[in-house]
mmCIF file of C-alpha atoms in Angstrom:
data_model
loop_
_atom_site.group_PDB
_atom_site.id
_atom_site.type_symbol
_atom_site.label_atom_id
_atom_site.label_comp_id
_atom_site.label_asym_id
_atom_site.label_seq_id
_atom_site.Cartn_x
_atom_site.Cartn_y
_atom_site.Cartn_z
ATOM 1 C CA MET A 1 41.267 1.451 30.629
ATOM 2 C CA SER A 2 45.011 0.872 30.355
ATOM 3 C CA ASP A 3 47.476 0.742 33.234
ATOM 4 C CA ARG A 4 49.020 3.959 32.013
ATOM 5 C CA GLN A 5 45.728 5.828 32.320
ATOM 6 C CA LEU A 6 45.204 4.535 35.832
ATOM 7 C CA SER A 7 48.713 5.006 37.068
ATOM 8 C CA ASP A 8 48.665 8.707 37.956
ATOM 9 C CA PRO A 9 45.497 8.698 40.107
ATOM 10 C CA LEU A 10 46.387 5.402 41.737
ATOM 11 C CA ARG A 11 49.946 6.533 42.395
ATOM 12 C CA PHE A 12 48.512 9.659 43.981
ATOM 13 C CA LEU A 13 46.140 7.603 46.135
ATOM 14 C CA LEU A 14 48.887 5.288 47.362
ATOM 15 C CA ARG A 15 51.234 8.194 48.101
ATOM 16 C CA ALA A 16 48.434 10.080 49.836
ATOM 17 C CA LEU A 17 47.542 7.082 52.012
ATOM 18 C CA VAL A 18 51.159 6.647 53.095
ATOM 19 C CA CYS A 19 51.503 10.393 53.773
ATOM 20 C CA LEU A 20 48.188 10.372 55.634
ATOM 21 C CA ALA A 21 49.386 7.573 57.912
ATOM 22 C CA PHE A 22 52.552 9.541 58.751
ATOM 23 C CA MET A 23 50.733 12.829 59.142
ATOM 24 C CA LEU A 24 48.014 11.359 61.363
ATOM 25 C CA ALA A 25 50.679 9.795 63.590
ATOM 26 C CA LEU A 26 52.594 13.090 63.750
ATOM 27 C CA TRP A 27 49.380 15.013 64.442
ATOM 28 C CA TRP A 28 48.140 12.668 67.152
ATOM 29 C CA LEU A 29 51.446 12.129 68.951
ATOM 30 C CA VAL A 30 53.167 15.503 68.592
ATOM 31 C CA LEU A 31 51.043 18.303 67.170
ATOM 32 C CA LEU A 32 47.626 17.791 68.703
ATOM 33 C CA ASN A 33 48.254 19.439 72.085
ATOM 34 C CA PRO A 34 49.941 22.552 70.620
ATOM 35 C CA LEU A 35 47.178 22.818 68.006
ATOM 36 C CA LEU A 36 44.462 22.568 70.647
ATOM 37 C CA ALA A 37 46.272 25.149 72.772
ATOM 38 C CA GLY A 38 46.426 27.504 69.794
ATOM 39 C CA LEU A 39 42.775 26.884 69.017
ATOM 40 C CA ARG A 40 41.830 27.518 72.645
ATOM 41 C CA LEU A 41 43.748 30.801 72.694
ATOM 42 C CA SER A 42 42.225 31.917 69.392
ATOM 43 C CA ALA A 43 38.735 30.984 70.580
ATOM 44 C CA GLU A 44 39.236 32.940 73.801
ATOM 45 C CA LEU A 45 40.517 36.012 71.964
ATOM 46 C CA THR A 46 37.560 35.805 69.568
ATOM 47 C CA LEU A 47 35.081 35.533 72.445
ATOM 48 C CA ARG A 48 36.652 38.590 74.063
ATOM 49 C CA LEU A 49 35.746 40.586 70.972
ATOM 50 C CA LEU A 50 32.059 39.911 71.612
ATOM 51 C CA PRO A 51 30.031 42.678 73.299
ATOM 52 C CA GLY A 52 30.583 42.355 77.050
ATOM 53 C CA GLY A 53 33.027 39.535 76.543
ATOM 54 C CA SER A 54 36.315 41.287 77.228
ATOM 55 C CA SER A 55 36.438 40.516 80.953
ATOM 56 C CA VAL A 56 34.317 37.403 81.328
ATOM 57 C CA SER A 57 35.362 35.194 78.417
ATOM 58 C CA HIS A 58 37.550 32.211 79.159
ATOM 59 C CA VAL A 59 38.137 28.937 77.392
ATOM 60 C CA THR A 60 39.828 26.094 79.233
ATOM 61 C CA ILE A 61 40.762 22.548 78.328
ATOM 62 C CA GLY A 62 40.497 19.987 81.107
ATOM 63 C CA PRO A 63 42.856 17.069 81.703
ATOM 64 C CA ASP A 64 40.386 14.805 79.910
ATOM 65 C CA ARG A 65 40.534 17.236 76.937
ATOM 66 C CA ASP A 66 36.947 18.402 77.491
ATOM 67 C CA TRP A 67 36.394 22.080 76.787
ATOM 68 C CA THR A 68 34.790 24.678 79.067
ATOM 69 C CA PHE A 69 33.573 27.921 77.547
ATOM 70 C CA GLN A 70 32.858 30.849 79.825
ATOM 71 C CA VAL A 71 30.957 33.258 77.611
ATOM 72 C CA PRO A 72 28.924 36.440 78.070
ATOM 73 C CA ALA A 73 25.298 35.469 78.595
ATOM 74 C CA PRO A 74 23.207 36.719 75.657
ATOM 75 C CA ALA A 75 20.833 39.302 77.180
ATOM 76 C CA ALA A 76 18.078 38.588 74.665
ATOM 77 C CA VAL A 77 17.972 34.979 75.777
ATOM 78 C CA VAL A 78 18.441 35.614 79.502
ATOM 79 C CA ASN A 79 15.554 38.093 79.574
ATOM 80 C CA GLN A 80 13.111 35.638 78.055
ATOM 81 C CA GLU A 81 10.323 34.479 80.370
ATOM 82 C CA ARG A 82 11.183 30.848 79.783
ATOM 83 C CA THR A 83 14.835 31.366 80.651
ATOM 84 C CA GLN A 84 13.931 33.314 83.775
ATOM 85 C CA GLN A 85 11.708 30.443 84.879
ATOM 86 C CA MET A 86 14.531 28.018 84.192
ATOM 87 C CA LEU A 87 16.900 30.122 86.273
ATOM 88 C CA GLY A 88 14.435 29.957 89.161
ATOM 89 C CA ALA A 89 13.241 33.558 89.247
ATOM 90 C CA ALA A 90 9.598 32.618 89.818
ATOM 91 C CA ALA A 91 10.364 30.143 92.586
ATOM 92 C CA ALA A 92 12.670 32.470 94.456
ATOM 93 C CA GLY A 93 10.347 35.416 94.017
ATOM 94 C CA ALA A 94 13.373 37.548 93.384
ATOM 95 C CA GLY A 95 12.039 39.206 90.269
ATOM 96 C CA HIS A 96 14.306 39.529 87.316
ATOM 97 C CA ILE A 97 17.522 37.526 87.486
ATOM 98 C CA LYS A 98 20.570 38.976 85.767
ATOM 99 C CA ILE A 99 23.614 36.977 84.760
ATOM 100 C CA ARG A 100 26.723 38.315 83.068
ATOM 101 C CA SER A 101 28.364 35.132 81.974
ATOM 102 C CA MET A 102 27.825 31.430 81.892
ATOM 103 C CA LYS A 103 29.928 28.285 81.666
ATOM 104 C CA VAL A 104 29.170 25.509 79.231
ATOM 105 C CA GLU A 105 31.098 22.286 78.874
ATOM 106 C CA GLY A 106 31.546 20.205 75.775
ATOM 107 C CA THR A 107 33.274 16.998 74.885
ATOM 108 C CA GLY A 108 36.829 17.281 73.582
ATOM 109 C CA LYS A 109 36.010 15.051 70.634
ATOM 110 C CA TYR A 110 34.831 17.876 68.396
ATOM 111 C CA PRO A 111 37.682 20.370 68.870
ATOM 112 C CA ILE A 112 40.071 17.505 68.072
ATOM 113 C CA LEU A 113 37.999 16.725 64.995
ATOM 114 C CA PHE A 114 38.276 20.338 63.828
ATOM 115 C CA THR A 115 42.068 19.983 63.634
ATOM 116 C CA VAL A 116 42.122 16.697 61.693
ATOM 117 C CA SER A 117 41.777 18.683 58.489
ATOM 118 C CA LEU A 118 45.432 19.697 58.818
ATOM 119 C CA PRO A 119 47.091 16.243 58.504
ATOM 120 C CA LEU A 120 44.739 15.421 55.640
ATOM 121 C CA PHE A 121 45.618 18.669 53.876
ATOM 122 C CA TRP A 122 49.361 18.104 54.336
ATOM 123 C CA ALA A 123 49.020 14.525 53.051
ATOM 124 C CA ILE A 124 47.272 15.706 49.882
ATOM 125 C CA LEU A 125 49.904 18.348 49.159
ATOM 126 C CA LEU A 126 52.784 15.968 49.862
ATOM 127 C CA ALA A 127 51.245 13.314 47.610
ATOM 128 C CA ALA A 128 50.600 15.744 44.750
ATOM 129 C CA PRO A 129 52.985 15.497 41.801
ATOM 130 C CA GLY A 130 55.845 17.984 41.791
ATOM 131 C CA ARG A 131 57.741 19.465 44.677
ATOM 132 C CA PRO A 132 55.701 20.512 47.709
ATOM 133 C CA ARG A 133 55.613 24.293 48.021
ATOM 134 C CA LEU A 134 56.096 25.679 51.497
ATOM 135 C CA TRP A 135 53.881 28.722 50.957
ATOM 136 C CA ARG A 136 50.986 26.502 49.877
ATOM 137 C CA MET A 137 51.390 24.425 53.012
ATOM 138 C CA ALA A 138 51.574 27.529 55.178
ATOM 139 C CA SER A 139 48.691 29.422 53.596
ATOM 140 C CA GLY A 140 46.451 26.343 53.513
ATOM 141 C CA THR A 141 47.262 25.668 57.162
ATOM 142 C CA VAL A 142 46.245 29.228 58.054
ATOM 143 C CA VAL A 143 42.985 28.903 56.094
ATOM 144 C CA LEU A 144 42.109 25.574 57.715
ATOM 145 C CA ALA A 145 43.030 26.862 61.178
ATOM 146 C CA THR A 146 40.623 29.759 60.597
ATOM 147 C CA VAL A 147 37.937 27.304 59.506
ATOM 148 C CA ALA A 148 38.608 25.295 62.689
ATOM 149 C CA LEU A 149 38.086 28.465 64.717
ATOM 150 C CA LEU A 150 34.744 29.082 62.981
ATOM 151 C CA SER A 151 33.767 25.482 63.700
ATOM 152 C CA ILE A 152 34.610 25.999 67.374
ATOM 153 C CA ALA A 153 32.368 29.074 67.333
ATOM 154 C CA VAL A 154 29.484 27.017 65.875
ATOM 155 C CA TYR A 155 30.125 24.365 68.505
ATOM 156 C CA ALA A 156 30.110 26.933 71.315
ATOM 157 C CA VAL A 157 26.864 28.490 70.066
ATOM 158 C CA ARG A 158 25.335 25.022 69.990
ATOM 159 C CA LEU A 159 26.456 24.390 73.577
ATOM 160 C CA VAL A 160 25.006 27.698 74.753
ATOM 161 C CA GLY A 161 21.758 26.908 72.923
ATOM 162 C CA GLY A 162 21.664 23.524 74.615
ATOM 163 C CA TYR A 163 22.234 25.133 78.024
ATOM 164 C CA PHE A 164 19.226 27.413 77.599
ATOM 165 C CA GLN A 165 17.232 24.586 76.042
ATOM 166 C CA LEU A 166 16.583 26.747 73.018
ATOM 167 C CA THR A 167 14.188 25.239 70.548
ATOM 168 C CA THR A 168 15.605 23.348 67.590
ATOM 169 C CA GLU A 169 12.392 23.512 65.606
ATOM 170 C CA GLY A 170 11.564 25.646 62.596
ATOM 171 C CA PHE A 171 13.935 27.304 60.189
ATOM 172 C CA PRO A 172 16.397 28.662 62.828
ATOM 173 C CA GLY A 173 16.655 25.154 64.266
ATOM 174 C CA PHE A 174 17.240 23.725 60.801
ATOM 175 C CA LEU A 175 19.977 26.290 60.168
ATOM 176 C CA MET A 176 21.637 25.515 63.494
ATOM 177 C CA ASP A 177 21.443 21.755 62.951
ATOM 178 C CA SER A 178 22.835 22.184 59.437
ATOM 179 C CA ALA A 179 25.709 24.339 60.678
ATOM 180 C CA VAL A 180 26.610 21.788 63.357
ATOM 181 C CA TYR A 181 26.339 18.916 60.870
ATOM 182 C CA LEU A 182 28.582 20.705 58.376
ATOM 183 C CA ALA A 183 31.077 21.822 61.042
ATOM 184 C CA THR A 184 31.443 18.398 62.639
ATOM 185 C CA GLY A 185 30.852 15.969 59.774
ATOM 186 C CA VAL A 186 31.671 17.642 56.495
ATOM 187 C CA VAL A 187 34.063 20.586 56.729
ATOM 188 C CA PRO A 188 36.909 18.754 58.564
ATOM 189 C CA TYR A 189 37.141 16.267 55.693
ATOM 190 C CA LEU A 190 36.061 18.174 52.596
ATOM 191 C CA GLY A 191 37.781 21.411 53.604
ATOM 192 C CA PRO A 192 41.326 20.085 53.096
ATOM 193 C CA VAL A 193 40.540 18.791 49.598
ATOM 194 C CA LEU A 194 38.943 22.029 48.489
ATOM 195 C CA VAL A 195 41.732 24.146 49.982
ATOM 196 C CA ALA A 196 44.429 21.903 48.473
ATOM 197 C CA LEU A 197 42.839 22.076 45.032
ATOM 198 C CA SER A 198 42.403 25.829 45.334
ATOM 199 C CA LEU A 199 46.043 26.404 46.230
ATOM 200 C CA ASP A 200 47.786 23.732 44.160
ATOM 201 C CA GLY A 201 47.200 24.705 40.552
ATOM 202 C CA GLU A 202 49.339 21.811 39.278
ATOM 203 C CA LEU A 203 47.250 19.182 41.041
ATOM 204 C CA ARG A 204 44.033 20.919 40.057
ATOM 205 C CA GLY A 205 45.127 21.140 36.433
ATOM 206 C CA LEU A 206 46.233 17.516 36.418
ATOM 207 C CA ILE A 207 42.920 16.264 37.770
ATOM 208 C CA LEU A 208 40.631 18.542 35.800
ATOM 209 C CA ALA A 209 42.564 18.271 32.544
ATOM 210 C CA GLY A 210 42.191 14.518 32.679
ATOM 211 C CA GLY A 211 45.444 13.925 30.831
ATOM 212 C CA GLU A 212 44.437 15.940 27.791
ATOM 213 C CA ALA A 213 47.873 17.395 27.231
ATOM 214 C CA ALA A 214 49.998 14.384 28.046
ATOM 215 C CA PRO A 215 49.001 11.975 25.252
ATOM 216 C CA ALA A 216 49.400 14.635 22.579
ATOM 217 C CA ALA A 217 52.769 15.834 23.847
ATOM 218 C CA ALA A 218 54.371 12.439 24.397
ATOM 219 C CA PRO A 219 54.791 11.299 20.746
ATOM 220 C CA ALA A 220 56.182 14.675 19.683
ATOM 221 C CA VAL A 221 58.888 14.549 22.352
ATOM 222 C CA SER A 222 59.861 10.963 21.626
ATOM 223 C CA ALA A 223 59.862 11.429 17.828
ATOM 224 C CA ALA A 224 62.064 14.518 17.683
ATOM 225 C CA PRO A 225 65.414 12.969 18.782
ATOM 226 C CA ARG A 226 64.988 10.088 16.319
ATOM 227 C CA ARG A 227 64.756 12.468 13.374
ATOM 228 C CA ARG A 228 67.840 14.291 14.527
ATOM 229 C CA ARG A 229 69.788 11.053 14.816
ATOM 230 C CA ARG A 230 68.964 10.121 11.250
ATOM 231 C CA ARG A 231 70.343 13.372 9.977
ATOM 232 C CA MET B 1 29.798 -3.674 22.391
ATOM 233 C CA ALA B 2 32.671 -1.316 21.666
ATOM 234 C CA ARG B 3 31.980 0.910 18.715
ATOM 235 C CA LYS B 4 34.696 2.376 16.600
ATOM 236 C CA PRO B 5 35.013 5.934 17.847
ATOM 237 C CA SER B 6 34.374 8.815 15.524
ATOM 238 C CA PRO B 7 37.314 11.171 14.900
ATOM 239 C CA SER B 8 35.766 13.716 17.243
ATOM 240 C CA GLN B 9 35.818 11.172 20.061
ATOM 241 C CA THR B 10 39.452 10.277 19.751
ATOM 242 C CA ARG B 11 40.997 13.518 20.905
ATOM 243 C CA PRO B 12 39.362 16.205 22.974
ATOM 244 C CA ALA B 13 41.780 18.719 21.489
ATOM 245 C CA GLN B 14 40.210 18.161 18.066
ATOM 246 C CA ALA B 15 36.776 18.871 19.490
ATOM 247 C CA GLU B 16 38.055 22.213 20.701
ATOM 248 C CA GLU B 17 39.299 23.025 17.234
ATOM 249 C CA ALA B 18 35.870 22.168 15.832
ATOM 250 C CA GLY B 19 34.208 24.889 17.880
ATOM 251 C CA ALA B 20 33.663 23.366 21.321
ATOM 252 C CA PRO B 21 34.284 25.746 24.231
ATOM 253 C CA PRO B 22 37.988 26.038 25.020
ATOM 254 C CA ARG B 23 39.394 24.099 27.935
ATOM 255 C CA GLN B 24 39.770 27.170 30.121
ATOM 256 C CA ASN B 25 36.078 28.051 29.727
ATOM 257 C CA ARG B 26 35.076 24.512 30.604
ATOM 258 C CA MET B 27 37.217 24.641 33.727
ATOM 259 C CA VAL B 28 35.694 27.954 34.772
ATOM 260 C CA ARG B 29 32.262 26.405 34.242
ATOM 261 C CA PHE B 30 33.306 23.482 36.447
ATOM 262 C CA LEU B 31 34.610 25.758 39.194
ATOM 263 C CA VAL B 32 31.323 27.688 39.182
ATOM 264 C CA LEU B 33 28.996 24.686 39.027
ATOM 265 C CA PHE B 34 30.833 22.430 41.480
ATOM 266 C CA PRO B 35 30.161 24.479 44.653
ATOM 267 C CA ILE B 36 26.542 24.993 43.555
ATOM 268 C CA PHE B 37 25.956 21.256 43.109
ATOM 269 C CA LEU B 38 27.799 20.582 46.360
ATOM 270 C CA ALA B 39 25.528 22.997 48.240
ATOM 271 C CA VAL B 40 22.408 21.526 46.607
ATOM 272 C CA GLY B 41 23.542 18.005 47.501
ATOM 273 C CA PHE B 42 24.143 18.802 51.156
ATOM 274 C CA CYS B 43 20.860 20.729 51.359
ATOM 275 C CA ALA B 44 19.116 17.630 50.004
ATOM 276 C CA LEU B 45 20.768 15.518 52.705
ATOM 277 C CA LEU B 46 19.747 17.962 55.428
ATOM 278 C CA ILE B 47 16.165 18.718 54.398
ATOM 279 C CA PRO B 48 13.849 17.109 56.978
ATOM 280 C CA PHE B 49 11.508 16.060 54.161
ATOM 281 C CA LEU B 50 14.156 13.671 52.778
ATOM 282 C CA HIS B 51 15.409 12.512 56.150
ATOM 283 C CA PRO B 52 13.251 9.352 56.315
ATOM 284 C CA ALA B 53 14.726 8.210 52.984
ATOM 285 C CA VAL B 54 18.287 8.739 54.253
ATOM 286 C CA THR B 55 17.507 6.851 57.461
ATOM 287 C CA ALA B 56 15.875 4.016 55.494
ATOM 288 C CA PHE B 57 19.002 3.771 53.365
ATOM 289 C CA THR B 58 21.195 3.639 56.483
ATOM 290 C CA ARG B 59 18.948 0.915 57.910
ATOM 291 C CA GLY B 60 19.406 -1.115 54.727
ATOM 292 C CA LEU B 61 23.153 -0.621 54.965
ATOM 293 C CA VAL B 62 23.167 -1.978 58.523
ATOM 294 C CA GLU B 63 20.982 -4.952 57.529
ATOM 295 C CA ILE B 64 23.294 -5.897 54.664
ATOM 296 C CA SER B 65 26.383 -5.458 56.858
ATOM 297 C CA ALA B 66 24.902 -7.855 59.410
ATOM 298 C CA ILE B 67 24.124 -10.373 56.664
ATOM 299 C CA VAL B 68 27.653 -10.139 55.251
ATOM 300 C CA ILE B 69 29.185 -10.612 58.714
ATOM 301 C CA ARG B 70 26.994 -13.669 59.342
ATOM 302 C CA LEU B 71 27.879 -15.083 55.914
ATOM 303 C CA PHE B 72 31.529 -15.084 56.939
ATOM 304 C CA GLY B 73 30.778 -16.783 60.242
ATOM 305 C CA GLY B 74 30.602 -13.711 62.480
ATOM 306 C CA HIS B 75 27.924 -12.767 64.991
ATOM 307 C CA ALA B 76 25.888 -9.717 64.091
ATOM 308 C CA ALA B 77 22.299 -8.552 64.299
ATOM 309 C CA ALA B 78 20.749 -5.427 62.828
ATOM 310 C CA GLN B 79 18.307 -3.421 64.882
ATOM 311 C CA GLN B 80 17.189 -0.320 62.953
ATOM 312 C CA VAL B 81 20.456 1.613 62.477
ATOM 313 C CA ILE B 82 22.295 -0.310 65.218
ATOM 314 C CA LEU B 83 24.671 -3.136 64.442
ATOM 315 C CA ARG B 84 24.997 -5.439 67.432
ATOM 316 C CA ASN B 85 27.040 -8.467 68.366
ATOM 317 C CA PRO B 86 24.593 -10.657 70.348
ATOM 318 C CA SER B 87 27.389 -12.758 71.833
ATOM 319 C CA ASN B 88 29.221 -9.967 73.661
ATOM 320 C CA GLY B 89 26.704 -7.106 73.658
ATOM 321 C CA PHE B 90 28.801 -4.691 71.604
ATOM 322 C CA ALA B 91 26.675 -2.315 69.554
ATOM 323 C CA MET B 92 27.408 0.570 67.238
ATOM 324 C CA GLU B 93 24.989 3.047 65.737
ATOM 325 C CA VAL B 94 25.437 4.000 62.093
ATOM 326 C CA LEU B 95 24.541 7.676 61.876
ATOM 327 C CA ASP B 96 23.625 9.651 58.792
ATOM 328 C CA GLY B 97 27.160 10.924 58.334
ATOM 329 C CA CYS B 98 28.519 7.378 58.478
ATOM 330 C CA ASN B 99 26.551 5.967 55.557
ATOM 331 C CA GLY B 100 28.836 7.324 52.839
ATOM 332 C CA ASP B 101 26.308 9.887 51.606
ATOM 333 C CA ASP B 102 28.637 12.835 52.229
ATOM 334 C CA VAL B 103 31.353 11.617 49.899
ATOM 335 C CA VAL B 104 28.791 10.474 47.347
ATOM 336 C CA VAL B 105 27.469 14.050 47.292
ATOM 337 C CA LEU B 106 31.043 15.249 46.733
ATOM 338 C CA LEU B 107 31.544 12.819 43.846
ATOM 339 C CA TRP B 108 28.186 13.591 42.262
ATOM 340 C CA ALA B 109 28.791 17.336 42.458
ATOM 341 C CA ALA B 110 32.185 16.937 40.774
ATOM 342 C CA ILE B 111 30.949 14.612 38.027
ATOM 343 C CA LEU B 112 27.788 16.596 37.293
ATOM 344 C CA ALA B 113 29.753 19.850 37.133
ATOM 345 C CA TYR B 114 32.388 18.430 34.812
ATOM 346 C CA PRO B 115 31.832 19.015 31.103
ATOM 347 C CA ALA B 116 30.966 15.594 29.692
ATOM 348 C CA SER B 117 28.126 13.836 27.938
ATOM 349 C CA TRP B 118 25.213 12.590 30.054
ATOM 350 C CA LEU B 119 26.115 9.008 29.171
ATOM 351 C CA GLN B 120 29.647 9.475 30.481
ATOM 352 C CA LYS B 121 28.325 11.204 33.572
ATOM 353 C CA GLY B 122 25.836 8.402 34.156
ATOM 354 C CA LYS B 123 28.562 5.770 33.924
ATOM 355 C CA GLY B 124 30.791 7.744 36.288
ATOM 356 C CA LEU B 125 27.993 8.262 38.801
ATOM 357 C CA LEU B 126 27.022 4.588 38.793
ATOM 358 C CA ALA B 127 30.535 3.172 38.985
ATOM 359 C CA GLY B 128 31.763 5.765 41.490
ATOM 360 C CA THR B 129 28.751 5.455 43.770
ATOM 361 C CA ALA B 130 28.933 1.659 43.706
ATOM 362 C CA THR B 131 32.647 1.751 44.571
ATOM 363 C CA ILE B 132 32.115 4.151 47.468
ATOM 364 C CA TYR B 133 29.251 2.156 48.966
ATOM 365 C CA LEU B 134 31.146 -1.103 48.515
ATOM 366 C CA ILE B 135 34.122 0.282 50.413
ATOM 367 C CA ASN B 136 31.748 1.729 52.991
ATOM 368 C CA PHE B 137 30.641 -1.839 53.784
ATOM 369 C CA VAL B 138 34.288 -2.716 54.413
ATOM 370 C CA ARG B 139 34.521 0.364 56.626
ATOM 371 C CA ILE B 140 31.428 -0.464 58.682
ATOM 372 C CA ILE B 141 32.432 -4.095 59.135
ATOM 373 C CA SER B 142 36.024 -3.192 60.031
ATOM 374 C CA LEU B 143 34.776 -0.668 62.599
ATOM 375 C CA PHE B 144 32.378 -3.267 64.005
ATOM 376 C CA TYR B 145 35.285 -5.597 64.734
ATOM 377 C CA LEU B 146 37.655 -2.830 65.815
ATOM 378 C CA GLY B 147 35.088 -1.571 68.334
ATOM 379 C CA GLN B 148 34.956 -4.990 69.941
ATOM 380 C CA TYR B 149 38.728 -5.019 70.191
ATOM 381 C CA ASP B 150 39.339 -1.511 71.554
ATOM 382 C CA VAL B 151 36.959 1.447 71.753
ATOM 383 C CA ARG B 152 39.794 4.004 71.579
ATOM 384 C CA TRP B 153 41.060 2.566 68.304
ATOM 385 C CA PHE B 154 37.487 2.483 67.080
ATOM 386 C CA GLU B 155 37.116 6.209 67.745
ATOM 387 C CA PHE B 156 40.413 7.010 66.064
ATOM 388 C CA ALA B 157 39.681 4.888 62.984
ATOM 389 C CA HIS B 158 36.106 6.098 62.761
ATOM 390 C CA LEU B 159 36.659 9.829 63.136
ATOM 391 C CA TYR B 160 40.081 10.388 61.658
ATOM 392 C CA VAL B 161 41.319 7.514 59.492
ATOM 393 C CA TRP B 162 38.349 6.198 57.526
ATOM 394 C CA GLU B 163 36.775 9.590 56.859
ATOM 395 C CA SER B 164 40.059 10.943 55.503
ATOM 396 C CA VAL B 165 40.602 7.804 53.418
ATOM 397 C CA PHE B 166 37.132 8.187 51.932
ATOM 398 C CA VAL B 167 37.790 11.740 50.823
ATOM 399 C CA LEU B 168 41.072 10.704 49.166
ATOM 400 C CA LEU B 169 39.311 7.783 47.540
ATOM 401 C CA THR B 170 36.561 10.024 46.161
ATOM 402 C CA LEU B 171 39.125 12.411 44.731
ATOM 403 C CA THR B 172 40.911 9.484 43.074
ATOM 404 C CA ILE B 173 37.685 8.029 41.642
ATOM 405 C CA PHE B 174 36.854 11.391 40.100
ATOM 406 C CA TRP B 175 40.375 11.753 38.708
ATOM 407 C CA MET B 176 40.203 8.248 37.187
ATOM 408 C CA TRP B 177 36.835 9.012 35.604
ATOM 409 C CA VAL B 178 38.126 12.249 34.075
ATOM 410 C CA ARG B 179 41.226 10.513 32.702
ATOM 411 C CA ARG B 180 39.224 7.641 31.275
ATOM 412 C CA MET B 181 36.876 10.076 29.595
ATOM 413 C CA ALA B 182 39.557 12.339 28.207
ATOM 414 C CA ALA B 183 42.053 9.683 27.125
ATOM 415 C CA PRO B 184 42.232 8.816 23.417
ATOM 416 C CA ARG B 185 40.520 5.495 22.732
ATOM 417 C CA ALA B 186 42.228 2.586 21.001
ATOM 418 C CA VAL B 187 41.043 2.163 17.396
#
């Protein structure tokens, strides 16, 4: 393997690492709070679209960055015998207990994690050969922000499930565990790469072509001026 | 070891002329197969049936990390998937997502989906996987020391820096493999 063959990927890696360092610093020091505020607002608006959620849904971020979701209580779960027992209906002898909404709290670590895809995505686009295109940055940012919102939704569902001590066994449990695993451990890191490669055709072509065009084109370009000079 | 390449090996463009599928078709095939292999890989990681194997691998990773740290004069003990410093009580748990399997699945999906011979794919899988796991040792050991220095920096490096670096590294390894495979060989 010659240096020339290695140079493009390694140059990309070095550029990407430098860009990543800058972008992570910018994200952590400047952009994180506005991004979390935007995510909180989007999550709240999404929750309000749920049935019965228009008046009761609230999402707040505490001073320690922990998140509190006030969400409409799912009737199907609340009406279950087990949930009623948990709520104390049997002990109080009050019959059927009804609740409209519930509050669940979650650590702030995961919502922050859902936004880390943005600095990684920007670093990849800035490190890619050619001039960075603003529309690619903007559209990729929108896509990843939407993915972050979906991840927040998965996280909130998990918190609600944990509150009601819903079972994590069987196929539904496997699906839920898989969704949480993907949302917290895979999507924040793989998402930016896939979105960057989807949007940046030049980078995608360069990686997938594996330098097929370059070696063939190079001698033709360098040979042509020499012939002209001789004439 | 090195054999003189046949004319068809020297330039992929010539192979296309000889009747191989055109480059665009191969790329479409890649773009279709890659997400399928990626999904299969992550399903394999998540299936409860295979979970003991993943955990056993993580345990081995922790054991080797402890041995490497001790070889260089550090204090470390492995206890299942927990790496502990007996002298100050610091301990960190290496979870399934921290054992490098995620990025290995990414690399394998990309290499298996890419149009190449099985020999080339095998070489890429071996070399790429070995590189990723080797760097993952560096990651685990660096986090072990960083955690003893400052837990906040540990969290930052663990969740944001190293994971992002690994994804970039995987992309670069794949790119290098494709270039090496496609480049004309010296005669």
